[in-house]
XYZ file of C-alpha atoms in Angstrom:
423
model
C 74.186 87.776 97.841
C 73.084 84.525 96.274
C 69.908 84.471 98.379
C 69.181 88.140 97.647
C 69.544 87.648 93.905
C 67.398 84.501 93.965
C 64.673 86.350 95.861
C 64.780 89.342 93.514
C 64.547 87.159 90.397
C 61.663 85.202 91.938
C 59.749 88.364 92.832
C 60.521 90.676 89.946
C 62.263 88.805 87.141
C 65.499 90.227 85.789
C 67.943 91.723 85.371
C 69.040 92.280 88.972
C 71.943 94.348 90.324
C 73.561 94.795 93.736
C 75.644 97.858 94.518
C 78.059 98.344 97.387
C 77.501 100.972 100.059
C 81.199 101.799 100.494
C 81.788 103.356 97.067
C 80.638 107.019 97.021
C 81.478 107.437 93.313
C 78.967 104.813 92.225
C 75.996 106.723 90.848
C 73.220 106.620 88.235
C 75.535 106.579 85.230
C 77.352 103.513 86.585
C 74.059 101.685 87.101
C 72.999 102.679 83.585
C 76.267 101.226 82.275
C 75.564 97.949 84.085
C 72.154 97.693 82.407
C 73.774 98.578 79.111
C 76.148 95.608 79.383
C 73.171 93.302 79.918
C 71.404 94.667 76.827
C 68.968 96.982 78.598
C 69.835 100.004 76.454
C 67.791 102.952 75.317
C 67.137 103.509 71.649
C 69.982 106.021 71.507
C 72.528 103.654 73.042
C 74.707 101.313 71.056
C 77.228 98.774 72.160
C 78.525 95.223 71.933
C 76.245 92.171 72.288
C 74.563 91.735 75.682
C 76.403 89.868 78.417
C 75.161 87.454 81.096
C 76.791 89.445 83.891
C 78.433 92.813 84.449
C 80.753 93.980 87.198
C 82.284 97.242 88.354
C 85.669 96.381 89.928
C 86.772 98.006 93.165
C 90.373 99.036 93.641
C 90.806 96.654 96.602
C 90.393 93.538 94.430
C 86.664 93.113 94.986
C 83.798 94.674 93.107
C 81.577 97.683 93.758
C 78.564 96.370 91.839
C 77.376 93.228 90.077
C 74.442 92.771 87.719
C 73.031 89.499 86.356
C 70.630 88.952 83.471
C 69.445 85.636 84.957
C 70.165 83.621 88.132
C 73.823 82.528 88.139
C 74.648 80.767 91.431
C 78.218 80.217 90.251
C 78.841 83.946 90.734
C 78.749 83.435 94.508
C 80.018 79.914 95.083
C 83.642 79.188 95.970
C 84.589 82.873 96.238
C 87.268 83.901 98.809
C 85.129 86.674 100.290
C 86.766 89.657 102.020
C 90.068 89.079 100.224
C 91.790 90.847 97.300
C 90.945 87.833 95.125
C 87.158 88.304 95.032
C 86.962 89.878 91.561
C 89.414 87.452 89.932
C 87.685 84.417 91.434
C 84.251 85.682 90.379
C 85.406 86.224 86.803
C 87.023 82.777 86.739
C 83.838 81.128 88.003
C 81.573 82.922 85.527
C 83.811 82.557 82.490
C 84.588 78.962 83.400
C 80.848 78.301 83.252
C 80.721 79.759 79.747
C 79.126 83.067 80.787
C 79.764 86.318 78.931
C 80.916 88.964 81.404
C 81.195 92.718 80.975
C 83.775 94.482 83.144
C 83.429 98.253 83.524
C 85.884 100.875 84.759
C 87.060 100.320 88.366
C 86.032 102.629 91.190
C 87.702 103.323 94.554
C 85.921 102.092 97.647
C 86.484 103.212 101.225
C 87.590 100.509 103.664
C 90.347 102.274 105.594
C 91.382 105.761 106.641
C 94.045 105.701 103.926
C 91.332 105.395 101.252
C 90.002 108.913 101.906
C 92.802 110.828 100.149
C 92.373 108.956 96.798
C 88.634 109.544 97.100
C 89.225 113.273 97.608
C 91.473 113.276 94.536
C 88.784 111.598 92.416
C 86.173 114.113 93.580
C 88.486 117.022 92.791
C 88.830 115.717 89.240
C 85.066 115.358 88.833
C 83.301 118.362 90.461
C 79.649 117.848 91.291
C 79.976 114.121 91.852
C 79.014 112.715 95.280
C 78.442 116.224 96.708
C 77.626 115.074 100.266
C 80.855 113.065 100.471
C 82.865 115.942 98.999
C 81.387 118.341 101.559
C 82.214 115.987 104.435
C 85.822 115.582 103.312
C 86.115 119.360 102.957
C 84.840 119.912 106.497
C 87.487 117.479 107.748
C 90.179 119.287 105.803
C 91.006 116.188 103.763
C 92.245 116.823 100.253
C 94.058 114.794 97.641
C 97.470 115.607 99.126
C 96.575 115.679 102.829
C 98.169 113.390 105.358
C 94.894 111.720 106.257
C 96.056 109.489 109.093
C 97.938 112.338 110.731
C 94.977 114.716 110.484
C 92.115 112.484 111.552
C 93.118 111.801 115.182
C 93.277 115.537 115.881
C 90.114 116.392 113.986
C 88.142 113.340 115.115
C 89.612 112.978 118.578
C 86.106 113.047 120.012
C 84.949 110.085 117.904
C 83.507 107.156 119.803
C 82.977 103.473 119.115
C 79.864 101.893 120.690
C 80.609 98.677 122.543
C 78.308 95.667 123.030
C 76.477 97.436 125.861
C 75.861 100.519 123.717
C 78.363 102.541 125.733
C 80.361 105.154 123.757
C 84.068 104.300 123.964
C 86.423 107.132 122.875
C 88.665 106.165 119.974
C 91.646 108.290 120.899
C 94.362 108.340 121.911
C 95.829 105.005 120.794
C 96.253 102.957 124.006
C 99.738 102.281 125.357
C 98.732 100.425 128.537
C 96.046 97.750 128.071
C 94.354 95.619 130.713
C 92.576 92.549 129.339
C 89.942 90.774 131.436
C 89.158 88.111 128.812
C 91.497 85.160 128.040
C 90.729 85.017 124.323
C 91.109 88.793 123.977
C 94.480 88.693 125.753
C 95.685 86.158 123.208
C 94.198 88.261 120.393
C 96.144 91.341 121.489
C 99.380 89.458 120.945
C 98.130 88.131 117.597
C 97.462 91.711 116.472
C 100.924 92.926 117.461
C 99.819 94.819 120.573
C 101.201 92.360 123.132
C 103.939 94.718 124.285
C 101.237 97.158 125.396
C 99.421 94.671 127.657
C 100.139 95.531 131.308
C 97.664 93.243 133.096
C 95.423 90.193 132.773
C 93.209 87.806 134.728
C 94.332 84.535 136.272
C 92.562 82.687 133.451
C 94.531 84.441 130.683
C 96.963 81.685 129.735
C 97.967 82.308 126.119
C 100.564 82.996 124.884
C 101.906 81.261 127.992
C 105.410 82.713 128.226
C 104.337 86.300 127.588
C 101.285 86.392 129.844
C 103.172 84.572 132.587
C 105.212 87.738 133.098
C 102.128 89.942 133.499
C 100.427 90.742 136.830
C 96.963 89.284 137.454
C 94.052 91.355 138.791
C 91.968 88.312 139.815
C 89.567 86.043 137.969
C 87.253 87.225 135.179
C 84.402 87.599 137.696
C 86.559 88.525 140.706
C 88.517 91.501 139.391
C 90.109 93.685 142.051
C 89.338 97.268 140.918
C 92.125 98.682 143.111
C 94.733 96.361 141.583
C 93.387 97.108 138.118
C 93.553 100.875 138.622
C 97.080 100.603 140.043
C 98.263 99.391 136.623
C 97.159 102.768 135.151
C 95.607 101.237 132.005
C 94.395 103.592 129.284
C 92.148 100.830 127.852
C 90.346 97.971 129.629
C 88.888 95.169 127.514
C 86.022 93.126 128.997
C 83.191 90.792 127.993
C 79.522 91.138 128.935
C 79.205 87.444 129.769
C 82.613 86.501 131.120
C 83.067 89.474 133.453
C 80.964 90.741 136.339
C 79.070 93.834 135.192
C 79.348 95.541 138.584
C 83.126 95.197 138.565
C 83.351 96.488 134.994
C 81.192 99.485 135.890
C 83.398 100.106 138.922
C 86.413 100.355 136.623
C 84.554 102.767 134.335
C 83.566 104.830 137.393
C 87.281 105.255 138.146
C 87.597 107.119 134.850
C 89.134 104.217 132.921
C 88.298 103.721 129.255
C 86.438 100.369 129.134
C 85.288 98.462 126.038
C 82.876 95.547 126.533
C 82.444 92.891 123.833
C 79.722 90.249 123.484
C 80.010 88.305 120.202
C 77.302 85.677 119.706
C 77.756 85.042 115.984
C 80.807 84.716 113.771
C 79.802 87.987 112.143
C 79.913 89.580 115.597
C 83.366 88.057 116.151
C 84.663 89.468 112.851
C 83.273 92.920 113.650
C 84.853 92.754 117.108
C 88.237 92.160 115.480
C 87.736 95.164 113.232
C 86.611 97.339 116.156
C 89.594 96.178 118.202
C 91.884 97.085 115.311
C 90.452 100.604 115.293
C 90.885 100.955 119.056
C 94.486 99.704 118.902
C 95.539 101.487 115.732
C 96.155 98.052 114.155
C 93.490 98.161 111.455
C 95.558 96.322 108.839
C 96.222 93.220 110.914
C 92.720 93.201 112.343
C 91.100 93.430 108.913
C 93.274 90.529 107.756
C 92.208 88.395 110.720
C 88.549 89.305 110.191
C 88.777 88.421 106.498
C 90.296 85.022 107.279
C 87.556 84.412 109.846
C 84.790 85.237 107.371
C 86.400 83.089 104.684
C 86.713 80.121 107.072
C 83.134 80.550 108.284
C 81.825 80.477 104.717
C 83.223 76.984 104.056
C 80.607 74.926 105.914
C 81.125 71.197 105.318
C 78.301 68.724 104.870
C 76.318 66.694 105.439
C 75.577 68.056 108.919
C 76.258 66.087 112.089
C 73.530 66.211 114.737
C 75.441 67.328 117.819
C 75.123 68.861 121.256
C 77.691 70.585 123.427
C 77.715 70.408 127.223
C 79.400 73.279 129.047
C 78.828 72.249 132.687
C 78.076 69.251 134.917
C 75.940 68.764 138.044
C 73.667 69.866 136.560
C 74.356 69.461 132.853
C 74.198 72.779 131.008
C 74.221 72.971 127.239
C 74.584 75.732 124.625
C 71.432 76.927 122.847
C 71.316 78.651 119.472
C 71.917 82.129 120.987
C 75.608 81.524 121.737
C 78.962 81.799 120.047
C 79.393 78.083 120.778
C 76.343 77.324 118.608
C 77.673 79.581 115.842
C 80.998 77.728 115.861
C 79.177 74.393 115.755
C 77.071 75.511 112.786
C 80.117 76.713 110.845
C 81.763 73.359 111.564
C 78.924 71.520 109.864
C 76.962 70.549 112.974
C 73.213 70.713 113.567
C 72.650 71.816 117.156
C 70.369 69.128 118.596
C 69.438 71.359 121.559
C 69.356 74.677 119.705
C 65.653 75.208 120.286
C 65.823 75.107 124.077
C 65.022 78.407 125.846
C 67.800 80.450 127.398
C 71.438 80.674 126.445
C 72.779 77.831 128.588
C 69.726 75.764 129.556
C 69.862 72.949 132.100
C 69.251 69.495 130.625
C 69.017 66.019 132.082
C 70.663 62.970 130.586
C 67.234 61.629 129.606
C 66.213 64.864 127.900
C 69.527 64.975 126.080
C 68.921 61.407 124.876
C 65.509 62.530 123.627
C 67.222 65.126 121.391
C 69.006 62.213 119.631
C 72.461 63.746 119.077
C 74.971 61.650 117.139
C 77.820 63.443 118.886
C 78.052 65.122 122.291
C 81.010 67.483 122.589
C 82.650 67.838 126.001
C 85.011 70.838 126.025
C 87.811 71.299 128.543
C 86.317 74.586 129.798
C 84.481 76.128 131.534
C 83.911 72.681 133.101
C 86.956 70.385 132.757
C 85.274 67.324 131.244
C 87.367 64.148 131.142
C 87.238 60.517 130.121
C 84.958 59.427 132.975
C 82.465 62.131 131.979
C 82.519 60.913 128.374
C 81.669 57.367 129.444
C 78.868 58.673 131.669
C 77.361 60.682 128.810
C 77.492 57.734 126.415
C 75.633 55.594 128.968
C 72.968 58.290 129.385
C 72.598 58.967 125.649
C 72.445 55.654 123.744
C 73.825 55.821 120.229
C 75.789 59.033 120.847
C 79.562 59.348 120.854
C 81.021 61.705 123.453
C 84.057 63.586 122.192
C 86.510 65.536 124.353
C 87.859 68.701 122.769
C 89.725 71.881 123.742
C 87.350 74.398 125.284
C 89.057 77.167 123.338
C 87.559 75.726 120.137
C 84.038 76.454 121.358
C 84.284 79.504 123.611
C 87.253 81.681 122.581
C 86.914 84.360 119.941
C 89.557 86.328 118.085
C 92.141 85.483 115.459
C 92.117 81.811 116.490
C 88.605 81.054 115.154
C 89.724 79.690 111.728
C 92.032 77.255 113.552
C 89.185 76.255 115.900
C 86.807 75.638 112.991
C 89.398 73.443 111.289
C 89.798 71.391 114.477
C 86.061 70.995 115.009
C 85.534 69.947 111.405
C 88.224 67.267 111.682
C 86.586 66.025 114.880
C 83.141 65.797 113.290
C 84.121 64.509 109.832
C 83.996 60.766 110.736
C 80.340 61.162 111.761
C 78.997 62.930 108.684
C 76.104 61.126 107.089
C 75.461 58.914 110.128
C 72.605 59.232 112.589
C 72.090 58.003 116.124
C 70.475 54.552 116.083
């Protein structure tokens, strides 16, 4: 938002407004009211003195629109995004900076299935408003008093959710028997309250230890036994495009199993995966909460940056380029990826070439290769001036609800090196 406003002011002057796309009741009269608050009124309009900013609150604690008369970076700094405190924090920041703020009437936005009934009620009270939305709700049989959650699964039972491979995954029915082929996803299922529905895992699914220890294994992530997997009669299989063998995943789909394949490479991807998983599981509330905490943690990037590299394998050394979730986690931890420009996702690199990239820190995670103390000493000899740091592999490769915890750990690890460069 801050970058978009800065660009708009630079190109066109002001005022500038941004409106949300999840609020069907926001129309021309609301935009006109925003301009009115900022003093852009017609000759027929009257009102109080112009303000520096104007907002239309949303009923979820955020806002549906914001307009600024001039660039105000404080409107976007230090805000707990994707939480119910967005509006309050924004008002505090603006008013604390001495800005005059106009606050208009709140509008309902649509984030969850439960938000559709209040929207239908608002449209009933104001005929002619948002006609396309009203027509859609009418076709679905959703009115102000309808039991929306009870009606949607029957009416939208043929809805699908595209996975990372573009495959349409049916949304219904809510799964009762889940097979997870990804360690971080297995852990995430328990975090989202769906652990009791997990009936199978891979040998590498280790968390939560006590619970997964009681579950049968169907092999390794790339050595799944389709017969053993099918014998568990799962009604949802969760896989990853990189961690699992595509042929084995397609074999499971060919057996008629519902298979969802994820492939997050950015923290935005990881947050959207959580939200998609919540929809698949019928656990939207918990999933949205986890996604919001992830986005909030990712927005707090510490500085100054530490020039760093991460090795993921040995003999030969493989590192993580910019097109990986590992690189995204490093960036959000306040690290500059010293090898980010190399081609490929996990390019091979020699000790001499790594030294030429001049990292201040070289991270050695515990997986997929189990780096240890001897490896750290070897890296420090090959890369003069760099410090090799061992860390849990889960911090740099697992996705799910644990990402805020991983970012906190990585930031603590890198903090002593901020502001220093390799000699």
